Coordinates of C-alpha atoms in Angstrom, one line a residue:
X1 CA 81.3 103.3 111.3
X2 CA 80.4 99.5 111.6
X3 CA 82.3 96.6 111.6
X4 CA 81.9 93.1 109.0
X5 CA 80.2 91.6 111.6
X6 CA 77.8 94.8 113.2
X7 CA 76.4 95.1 109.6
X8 CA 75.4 91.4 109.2
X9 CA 74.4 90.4 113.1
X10 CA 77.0 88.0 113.1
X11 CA 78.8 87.0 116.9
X12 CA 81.7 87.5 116.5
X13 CA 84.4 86.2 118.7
X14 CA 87.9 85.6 118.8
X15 CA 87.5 81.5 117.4
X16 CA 86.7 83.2 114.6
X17 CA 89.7 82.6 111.8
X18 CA 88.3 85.7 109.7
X19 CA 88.9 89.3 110.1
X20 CA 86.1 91.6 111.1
X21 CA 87.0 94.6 108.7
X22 CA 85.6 97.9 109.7
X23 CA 83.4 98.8 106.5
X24 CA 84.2 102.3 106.2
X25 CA 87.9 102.4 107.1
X26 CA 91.3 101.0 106.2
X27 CA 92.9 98.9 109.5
X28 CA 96.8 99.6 109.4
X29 CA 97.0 95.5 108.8
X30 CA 99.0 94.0 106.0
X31 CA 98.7 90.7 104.4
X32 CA 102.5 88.7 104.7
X33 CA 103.3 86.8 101.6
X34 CA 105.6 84.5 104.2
X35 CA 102.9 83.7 106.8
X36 CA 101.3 82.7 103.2
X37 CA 104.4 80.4 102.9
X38 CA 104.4 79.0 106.5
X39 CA 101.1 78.0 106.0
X40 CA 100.2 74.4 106.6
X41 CA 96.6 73.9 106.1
X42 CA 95.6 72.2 102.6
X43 CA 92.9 75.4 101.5
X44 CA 95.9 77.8 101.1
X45 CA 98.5 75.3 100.8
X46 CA 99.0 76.2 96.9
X47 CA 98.6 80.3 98.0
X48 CA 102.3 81.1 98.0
X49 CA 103.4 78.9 95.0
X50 CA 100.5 80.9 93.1
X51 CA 101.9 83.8 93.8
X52 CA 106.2 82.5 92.8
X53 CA 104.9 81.5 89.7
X54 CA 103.7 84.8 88.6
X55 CA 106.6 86.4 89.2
X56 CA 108.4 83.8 87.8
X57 CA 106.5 84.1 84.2
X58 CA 107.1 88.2 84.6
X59 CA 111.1 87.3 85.1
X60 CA 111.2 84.9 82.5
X61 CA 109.1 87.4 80.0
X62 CA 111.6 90.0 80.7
X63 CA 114.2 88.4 80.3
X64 CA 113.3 87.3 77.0
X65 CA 112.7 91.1 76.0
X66 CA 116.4 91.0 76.1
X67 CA 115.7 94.2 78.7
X68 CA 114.4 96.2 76.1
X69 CA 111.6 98.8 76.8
X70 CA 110.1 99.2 73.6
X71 CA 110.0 95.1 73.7
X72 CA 106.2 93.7 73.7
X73 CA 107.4 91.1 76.1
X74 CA 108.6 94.3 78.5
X75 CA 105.8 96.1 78.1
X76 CA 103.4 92.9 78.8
X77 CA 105.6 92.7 82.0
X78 CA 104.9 96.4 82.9
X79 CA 101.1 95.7 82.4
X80 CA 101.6 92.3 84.4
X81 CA 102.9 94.6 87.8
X82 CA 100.0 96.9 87.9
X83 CA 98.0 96.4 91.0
X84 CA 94.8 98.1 91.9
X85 CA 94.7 99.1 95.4
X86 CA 91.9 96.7 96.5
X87 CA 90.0 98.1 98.5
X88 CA 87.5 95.4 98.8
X89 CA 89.6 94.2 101.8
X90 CA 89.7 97.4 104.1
X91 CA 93.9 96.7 104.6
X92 CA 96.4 99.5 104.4
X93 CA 97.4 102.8 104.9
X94 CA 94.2 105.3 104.1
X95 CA 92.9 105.6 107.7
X96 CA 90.2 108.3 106.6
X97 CA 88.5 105.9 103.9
X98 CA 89.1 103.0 102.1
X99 CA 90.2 104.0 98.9
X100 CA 93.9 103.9 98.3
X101 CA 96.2 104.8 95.4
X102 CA 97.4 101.3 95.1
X103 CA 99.9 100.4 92.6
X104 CA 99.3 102.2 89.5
X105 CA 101.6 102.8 86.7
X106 CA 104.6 104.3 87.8
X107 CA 105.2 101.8 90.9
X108 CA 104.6 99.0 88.2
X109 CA 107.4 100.5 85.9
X110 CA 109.7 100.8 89.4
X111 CA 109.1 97.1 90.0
X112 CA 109.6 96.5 86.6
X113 CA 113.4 98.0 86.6
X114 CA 113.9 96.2 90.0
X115 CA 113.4 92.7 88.0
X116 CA 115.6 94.1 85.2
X117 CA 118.4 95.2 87.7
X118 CA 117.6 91.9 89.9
X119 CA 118.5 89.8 85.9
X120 CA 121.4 92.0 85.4
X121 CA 122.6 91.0 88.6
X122 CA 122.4 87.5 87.7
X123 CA 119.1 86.8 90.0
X124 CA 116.6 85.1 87.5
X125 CA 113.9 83.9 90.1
X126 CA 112.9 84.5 93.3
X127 CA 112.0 82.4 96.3
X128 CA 109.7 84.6 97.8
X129 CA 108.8 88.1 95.9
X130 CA 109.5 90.3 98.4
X131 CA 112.9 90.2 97.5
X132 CA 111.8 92.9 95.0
X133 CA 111.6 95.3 98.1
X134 CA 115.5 95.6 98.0
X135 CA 115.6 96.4 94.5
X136 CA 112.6 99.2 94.7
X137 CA 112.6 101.8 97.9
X138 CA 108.8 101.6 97.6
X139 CA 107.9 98.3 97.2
X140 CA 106.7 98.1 101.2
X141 CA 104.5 97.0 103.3
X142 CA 101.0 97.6 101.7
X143 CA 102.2 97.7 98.4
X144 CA 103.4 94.4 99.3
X145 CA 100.0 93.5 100.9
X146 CA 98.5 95.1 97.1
X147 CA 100.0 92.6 95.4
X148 CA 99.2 89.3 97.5
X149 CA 95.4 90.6 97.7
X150 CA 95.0 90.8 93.7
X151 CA 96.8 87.9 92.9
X152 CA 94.8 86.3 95.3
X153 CA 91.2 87.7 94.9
X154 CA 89.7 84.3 93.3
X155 CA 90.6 81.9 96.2
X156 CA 89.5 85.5 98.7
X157 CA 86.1 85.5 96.9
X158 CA 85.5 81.9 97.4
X159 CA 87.2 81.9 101.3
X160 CA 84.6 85.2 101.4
X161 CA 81.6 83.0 100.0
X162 CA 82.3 80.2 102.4
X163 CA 82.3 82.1 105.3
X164 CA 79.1 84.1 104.0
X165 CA 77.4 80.9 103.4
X166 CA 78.6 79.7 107.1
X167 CA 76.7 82.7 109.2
X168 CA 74.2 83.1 106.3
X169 CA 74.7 86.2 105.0
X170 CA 73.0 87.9 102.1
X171 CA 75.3 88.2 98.8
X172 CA 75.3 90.6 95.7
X173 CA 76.3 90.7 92.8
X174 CA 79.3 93.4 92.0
X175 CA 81.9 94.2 90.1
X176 CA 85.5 93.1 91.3
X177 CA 88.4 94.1 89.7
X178 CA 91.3 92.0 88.6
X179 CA 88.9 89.4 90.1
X180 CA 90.4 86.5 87.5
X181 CA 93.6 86.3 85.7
X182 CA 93.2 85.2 82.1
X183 CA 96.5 82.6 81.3
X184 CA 95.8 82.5 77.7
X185 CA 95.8 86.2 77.2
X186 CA 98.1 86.8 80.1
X187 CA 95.6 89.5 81.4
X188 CA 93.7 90.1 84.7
X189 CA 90.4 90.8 83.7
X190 CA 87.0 92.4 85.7
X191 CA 84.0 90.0 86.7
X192 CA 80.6 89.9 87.9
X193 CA 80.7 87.9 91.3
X194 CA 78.1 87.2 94.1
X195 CA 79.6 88.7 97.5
X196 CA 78.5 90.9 100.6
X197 CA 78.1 94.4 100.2
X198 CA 78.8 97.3 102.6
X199 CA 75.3 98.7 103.4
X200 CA 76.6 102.5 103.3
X201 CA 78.6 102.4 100.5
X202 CA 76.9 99.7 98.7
X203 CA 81.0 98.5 97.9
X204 CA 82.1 95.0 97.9
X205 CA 83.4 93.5 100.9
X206 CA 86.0 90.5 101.2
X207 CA 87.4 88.5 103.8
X208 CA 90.7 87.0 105.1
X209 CA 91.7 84.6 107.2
X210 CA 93.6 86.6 110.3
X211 CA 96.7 84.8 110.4
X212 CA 97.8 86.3 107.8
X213 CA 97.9 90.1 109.0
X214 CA 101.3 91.8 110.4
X215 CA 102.3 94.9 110.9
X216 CA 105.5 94.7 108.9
X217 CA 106.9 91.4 106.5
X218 CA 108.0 89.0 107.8
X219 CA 111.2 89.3 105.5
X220 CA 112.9 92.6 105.3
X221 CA 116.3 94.5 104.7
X222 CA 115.8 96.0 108.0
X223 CA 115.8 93.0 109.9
X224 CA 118.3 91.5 107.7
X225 CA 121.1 94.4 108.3
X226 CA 120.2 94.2 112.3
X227 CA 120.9 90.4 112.4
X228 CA 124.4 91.2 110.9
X229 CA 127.1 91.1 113.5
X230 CA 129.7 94.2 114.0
X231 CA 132.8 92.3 112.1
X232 CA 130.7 91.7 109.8
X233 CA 129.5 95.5 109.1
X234 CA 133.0 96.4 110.0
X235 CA 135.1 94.4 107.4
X236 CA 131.8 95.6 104.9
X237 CA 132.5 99.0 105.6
X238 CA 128.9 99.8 106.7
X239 CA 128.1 102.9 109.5
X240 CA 127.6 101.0 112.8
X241 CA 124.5 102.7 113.7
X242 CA 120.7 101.8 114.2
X243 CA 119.9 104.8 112.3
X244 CA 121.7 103.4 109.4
X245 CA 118.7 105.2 106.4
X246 CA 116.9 102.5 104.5
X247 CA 118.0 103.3 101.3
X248 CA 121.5 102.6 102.6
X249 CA 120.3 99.3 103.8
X250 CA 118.4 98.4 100.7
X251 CA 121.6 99.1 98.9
X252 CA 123.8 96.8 101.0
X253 CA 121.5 93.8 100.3
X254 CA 121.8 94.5 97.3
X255 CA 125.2 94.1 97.0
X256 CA 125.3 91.5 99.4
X257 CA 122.3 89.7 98.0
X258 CA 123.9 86.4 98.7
X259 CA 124.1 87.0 102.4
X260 CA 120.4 88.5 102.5
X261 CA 119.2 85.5 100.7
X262 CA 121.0 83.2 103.4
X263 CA 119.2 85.1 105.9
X264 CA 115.7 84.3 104.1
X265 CA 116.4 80.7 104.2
X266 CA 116.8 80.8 108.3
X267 CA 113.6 83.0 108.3
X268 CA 112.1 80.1 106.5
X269 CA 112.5 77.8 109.6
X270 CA 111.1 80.2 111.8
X271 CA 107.6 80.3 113.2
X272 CA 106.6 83.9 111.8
X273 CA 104.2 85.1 113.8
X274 CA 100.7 87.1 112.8
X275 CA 99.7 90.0 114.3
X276 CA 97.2 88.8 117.2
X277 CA 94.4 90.8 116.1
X278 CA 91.8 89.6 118.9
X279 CA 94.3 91.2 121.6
X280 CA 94.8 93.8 119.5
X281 CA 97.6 95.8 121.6
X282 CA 98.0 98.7 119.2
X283 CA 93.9 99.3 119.0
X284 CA 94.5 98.8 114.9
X285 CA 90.7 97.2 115.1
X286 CA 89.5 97.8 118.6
X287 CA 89.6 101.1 118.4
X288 CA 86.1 101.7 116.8
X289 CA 84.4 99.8 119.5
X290 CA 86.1 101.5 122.4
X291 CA 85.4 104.9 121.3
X292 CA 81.4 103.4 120.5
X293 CA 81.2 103.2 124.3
X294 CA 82.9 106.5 125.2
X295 CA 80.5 108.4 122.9
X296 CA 77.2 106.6 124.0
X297 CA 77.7 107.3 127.3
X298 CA 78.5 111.2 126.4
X299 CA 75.8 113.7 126.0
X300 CA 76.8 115.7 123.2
X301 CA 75.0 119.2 123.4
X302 CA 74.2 121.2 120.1
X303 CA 76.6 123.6 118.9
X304 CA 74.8 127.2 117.7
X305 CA 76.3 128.0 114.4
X306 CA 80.2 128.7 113.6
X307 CA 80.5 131.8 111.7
X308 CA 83.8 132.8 112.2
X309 CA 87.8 131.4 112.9
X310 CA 87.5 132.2 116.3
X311 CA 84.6 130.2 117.1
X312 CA 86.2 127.3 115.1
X313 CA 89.7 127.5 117.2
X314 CA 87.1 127.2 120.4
X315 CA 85.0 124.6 119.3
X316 CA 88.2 122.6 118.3
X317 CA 89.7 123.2 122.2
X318 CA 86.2 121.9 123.5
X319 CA 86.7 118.9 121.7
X320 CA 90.5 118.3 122.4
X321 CA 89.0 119.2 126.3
X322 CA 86.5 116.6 125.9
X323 CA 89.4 114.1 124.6
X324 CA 91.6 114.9 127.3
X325 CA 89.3 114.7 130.4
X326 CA 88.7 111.0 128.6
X327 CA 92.3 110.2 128.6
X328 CA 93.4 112.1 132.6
X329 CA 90.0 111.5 134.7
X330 CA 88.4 108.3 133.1
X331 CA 91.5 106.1 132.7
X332 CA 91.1 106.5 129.0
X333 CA 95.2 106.9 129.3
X334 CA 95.4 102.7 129.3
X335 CA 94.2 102.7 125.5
X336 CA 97.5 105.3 124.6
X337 CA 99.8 102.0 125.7
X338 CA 100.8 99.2 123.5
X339 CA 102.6 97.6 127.0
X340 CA 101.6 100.0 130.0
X341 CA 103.2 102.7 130.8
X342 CA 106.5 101.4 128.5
X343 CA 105.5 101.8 125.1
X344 CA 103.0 104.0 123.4
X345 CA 101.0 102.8 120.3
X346 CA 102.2 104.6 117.6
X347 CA 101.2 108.0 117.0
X348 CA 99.2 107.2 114.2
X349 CA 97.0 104.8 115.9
X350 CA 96.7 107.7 118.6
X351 CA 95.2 109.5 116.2
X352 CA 92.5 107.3 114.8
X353 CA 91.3 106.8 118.2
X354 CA 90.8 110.9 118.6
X355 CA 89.2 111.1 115.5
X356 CA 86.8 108.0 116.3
X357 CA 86.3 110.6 120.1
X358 CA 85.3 113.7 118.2
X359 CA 83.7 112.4 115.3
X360 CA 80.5 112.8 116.6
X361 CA 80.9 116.0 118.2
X362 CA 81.9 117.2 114.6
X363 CA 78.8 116.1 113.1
X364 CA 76.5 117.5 116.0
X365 CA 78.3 120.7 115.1
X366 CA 77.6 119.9 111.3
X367 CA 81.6 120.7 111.6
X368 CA 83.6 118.6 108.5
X369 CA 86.5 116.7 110.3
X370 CA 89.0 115.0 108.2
X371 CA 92.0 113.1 108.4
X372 CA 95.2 113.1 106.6
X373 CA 94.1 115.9 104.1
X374 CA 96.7 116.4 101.5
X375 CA 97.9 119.8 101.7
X376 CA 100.3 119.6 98.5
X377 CA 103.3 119.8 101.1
X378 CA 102.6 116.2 102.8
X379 CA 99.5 115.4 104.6
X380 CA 97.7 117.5 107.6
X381 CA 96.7 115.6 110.8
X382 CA 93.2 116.9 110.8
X383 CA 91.6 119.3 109.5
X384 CA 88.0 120.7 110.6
X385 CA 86.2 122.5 108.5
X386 CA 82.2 124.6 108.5
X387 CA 82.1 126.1 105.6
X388 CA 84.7 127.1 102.6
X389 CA 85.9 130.3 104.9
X390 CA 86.1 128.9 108.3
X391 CA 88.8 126.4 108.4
X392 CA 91.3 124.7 110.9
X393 CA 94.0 122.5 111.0
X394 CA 95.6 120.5 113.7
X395 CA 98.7 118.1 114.2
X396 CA 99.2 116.1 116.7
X397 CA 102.7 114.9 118.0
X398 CA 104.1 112.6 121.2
X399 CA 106.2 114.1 123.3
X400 CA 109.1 112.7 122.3
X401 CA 108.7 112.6 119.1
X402 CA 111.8 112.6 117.4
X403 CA 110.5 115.6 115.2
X404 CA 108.3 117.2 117.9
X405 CA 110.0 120.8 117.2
X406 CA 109.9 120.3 113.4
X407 CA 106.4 119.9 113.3
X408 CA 105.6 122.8 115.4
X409 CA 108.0 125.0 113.5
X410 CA 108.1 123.8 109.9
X411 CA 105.5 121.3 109.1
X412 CA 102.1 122.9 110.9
X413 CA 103.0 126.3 108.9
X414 CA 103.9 124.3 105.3
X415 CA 100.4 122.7 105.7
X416 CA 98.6 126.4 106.6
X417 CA 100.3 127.5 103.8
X418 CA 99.1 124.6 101.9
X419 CA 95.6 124.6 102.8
X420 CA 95.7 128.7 102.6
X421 CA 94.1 128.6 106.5
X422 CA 95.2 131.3 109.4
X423 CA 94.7 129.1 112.3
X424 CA 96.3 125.8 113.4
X425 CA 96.8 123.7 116.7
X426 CA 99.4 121.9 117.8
X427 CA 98.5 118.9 120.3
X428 CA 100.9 117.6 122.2
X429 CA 100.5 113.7 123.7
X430 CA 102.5 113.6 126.7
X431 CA 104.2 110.2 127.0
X432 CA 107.3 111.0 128.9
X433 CA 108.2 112.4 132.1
X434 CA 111.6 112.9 131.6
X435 CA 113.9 116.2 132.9
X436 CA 114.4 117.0 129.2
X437 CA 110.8 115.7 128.4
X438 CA 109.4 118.0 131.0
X439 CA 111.4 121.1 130.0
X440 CA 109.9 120.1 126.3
X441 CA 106.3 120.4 128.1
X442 CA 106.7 123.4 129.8
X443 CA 108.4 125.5 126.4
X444 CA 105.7 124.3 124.3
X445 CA 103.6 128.0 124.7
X446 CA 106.6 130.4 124.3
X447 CA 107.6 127.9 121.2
X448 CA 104.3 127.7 119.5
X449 CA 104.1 132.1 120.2
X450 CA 107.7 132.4 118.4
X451 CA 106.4 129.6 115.2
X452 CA 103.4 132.0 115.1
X453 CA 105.7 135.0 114.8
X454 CA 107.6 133.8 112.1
X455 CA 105.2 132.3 110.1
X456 CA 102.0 134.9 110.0
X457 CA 99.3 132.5 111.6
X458 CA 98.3 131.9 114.6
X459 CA 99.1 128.5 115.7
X460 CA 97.6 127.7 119.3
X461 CA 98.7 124.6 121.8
X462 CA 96.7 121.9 123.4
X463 CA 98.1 119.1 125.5
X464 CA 96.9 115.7 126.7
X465 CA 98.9 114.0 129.5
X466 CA 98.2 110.6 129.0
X467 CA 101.1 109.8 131.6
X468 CA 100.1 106.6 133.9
X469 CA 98.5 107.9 137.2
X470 CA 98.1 106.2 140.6
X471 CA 94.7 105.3 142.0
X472 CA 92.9 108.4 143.6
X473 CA 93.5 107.2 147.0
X474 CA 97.3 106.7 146.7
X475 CA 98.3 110.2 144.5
X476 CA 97.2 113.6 143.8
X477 CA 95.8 114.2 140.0
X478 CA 99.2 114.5 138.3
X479 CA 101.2 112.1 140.4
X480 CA 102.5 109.6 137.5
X481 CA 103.5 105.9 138.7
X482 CA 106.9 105.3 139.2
X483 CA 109.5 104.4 136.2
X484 CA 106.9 104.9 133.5
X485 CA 107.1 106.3 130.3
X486 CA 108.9 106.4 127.4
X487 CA 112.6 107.7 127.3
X488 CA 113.9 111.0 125.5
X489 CA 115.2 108.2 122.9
X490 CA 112.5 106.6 121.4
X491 CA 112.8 106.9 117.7
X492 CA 110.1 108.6 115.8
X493 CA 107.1 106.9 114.2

């Protein structure tokens, strides 16, 4: 795996305004429409107007449809809120690739029925499109993200050629969908254009200016419900809890709309801020080079051939062993911690930076290893595979996961089931030290024993303490520094 900037010898550094993309993989990294809006250089200036005024045609279309499906005008709209996942940009959700579902059909007839319910509500424009998200339960994040990158893609391609022509580097021509929106046929069409091109895939590559990447929008229910004060949810009759479900939330904007949209106009004189993507806390990007330098400086002996389960569940404990004595003996525990020894990155990221660990070992062991593999049941952690027989899955969970037991008992025997394997691991990332957190710990074999029981595969444990420890001098190996880690609380990811 490589990054933008490995492929073309470009040195890269963090007064670069572009983000490096890692070619092969999707960064969890979302474009926000309102750091679009906050904007207030001149080459992007007209960005977020762009954007209102497309909406703004869809709304106006729809409305004259008179709602009607079986209206041309409603079914010009449906066409109009189709968005490609593009994958040009490496953003979004697919950690093990870079091709995402996007927004096809049926998301574009959910957004669809969200501007019909938004017009019946009496809300004929919009002031910034997210708005949408309260009328559609998923119109998030990278869906969000979706949209702002294809309506977008023309003033991307030429940012992308700027920058390409700045550190001289080569161009091709390719195919880019929904590259240019035809106004006088009010449809995006596909185009021929001149950009850089990943050398393993041979698949175009754009850029963005890193500014605009979050983790989450800027504007959302979630955010707007915790700003409200207690009165406020009392005399509204809301639950007063900060587990309140987001579909609740989404329908309390919505029948609050004015009060939400009173809330976006005090976001809009706010200083959103991006994600700082050269600190990188959460290893979203970092990641890849971090585990580059692990690996180099492993020798990786050859594996003989697997030929049966057993050999596969041992091969898969080497490689968790190798993982852990990374994280315990070679202070490899610092990269588990967005802030040290208070908050874990999120388990997700903790699991990128495993695979990125045992990738090579996989492919010294011409062992398959893949990541969220659909198992028809909701997707596996990883799954390692050596041939069509010899199969194994594993999950991997923090400690206090909210669902820790739940994935040990129900989900890792759903996705066996799913993926018709007998054997299955279940890693446990220790990130608390609590009483109950330790008694969690310590039950994990007899647990894992009564799961297998019950189910009719074998499901094995594996644990990686990735706990804060004291210097050498000042502690024995499991002495943790004082006061850290996370509580029993936390919520789950």
């Amino acid at each position: 795996m490589v990054y933008f900037s490995e492929q073309f010898h470009i040195p890269y550094s963090s007064d670069c305004e572009w983000f490096d993309p890692i070619l092969e993989v999707d960064a969890p990294l979302f474009i926000d429409p309102f750091l679009l809006f906050a904007d207030k250089s001149t080459q992007w200036a007209h960005a977020h107007d762009k954007i209102m005024d497309y909406f703004q045609t869809a709304f106006e279309l729809l409305a004259s449809s008179g709602l009607r499906k079986n209206h041309q005008h409603y079914r010009r709209v449906l066409e109009l809120m189709e968005f490609p996942e593009p994958k040009e940009f490496r953003l979004g959700f697919t950690v093990k690739g870079t091709d995402g579902s996007g927004s096809g059909k049926g998301l574009a007839r959910l957004i669809t029925s969200a501007m019909a319910e938004a017009i019946k509500r009496g809300v004929d424009d919009i002031r910034h499109f997210e708005e949408l998200g309260i009328f559609v339960e998923r119109f998030h994040r990278d869906r969000i993200s979706d949209v702002v990158c294809n309506l977008l893609k023309p003033d991307f391609i030429l940012y992308t050629q700027e920058i390409c022509r700045q550190f001289k580097v080569p161009l091709t021509e390719a195919v880019i969908k929904h590259s240019r929106f035809d106004e006088t046929r009010m449809r995006w069409v596909n185009e021929v254009v001149s950009v850089p091109v990943s050398g393993e895939s041979g698949e175009p590559i754009l850029l963005v200016p890193k500014r605009f990447l979050r983790e989450l929008p800027t504007l959302d229910a979630v955010d707007w419900y915790g700003s409200l004060d207690s009165s406020l949810r009392d005399d509204w009759n809301f639950h007063i809890s900060r587990k309140m479900k987001k579909e609740e939330i989404l329908a309390a904007a919505r029948q609050h709309i004015d009060s939400f949209r009173r809330w976006i106009q005090g976001a809009e004189a706010s200083e959103p801020k991006p994600y700082d993507v050269d600190l990188d806390p959460k290893l979203y990007v970092a990641w890849q080079r971090i585990v580059k330098e692990a690996v180099t400086s492993t020798e990786i002996e050859p594996w003989p051939e697997i030929t049966s389960d057993d050999q596969m569940m041992q091969f898969v404990h080497q490689l968790i062993e190798y993982v852990r004595q990374f994280a315990e003996s070679s202070r490899g525990w610092e990269l588990f911690w967005e802030v040290k020894g208070r908050k874990s990155i999120p388990e997700t990221n903790m699991q990128v930076l495993i695979f990125g660990l045992i990738k090579a070992y996989c492919e010294a062991a011409r062992v398959w290893v893949d990541r969220e593999v659909e198992t028809g049941r909701g997707p596996v952690d990883f799954t390692f595979t050596g041939d069509r027989r010899i199969r194994v899955i594993m999950e991997v969970k923090k400690l206090n996961h909210g669902e820790f037991w739940n994935g040990l008992k129900r989900q890792t025997p759903i996705y066996a089931e799913g993926l018709q394997v007998r054997n299955a691991i279940y890693l446990a990332i220790r990130n608390s030290a609590t009483r109950q957190m330790n008694k969690r710990w310590m039950a994990l074999d007899a647990m894992a024993a009564e799961a297998s029981e019950t189910a009719d595969i074998t499901i094995e444990v594996a644990r990686i303490d990735v706990m804060p420890r004291l210097p050498a001098s000042d502690s024995h190996e499991t002495d943790y520094v004082a006061g850290t880690g996370e509580s029993d609380e936390a919520d789950p990811d």
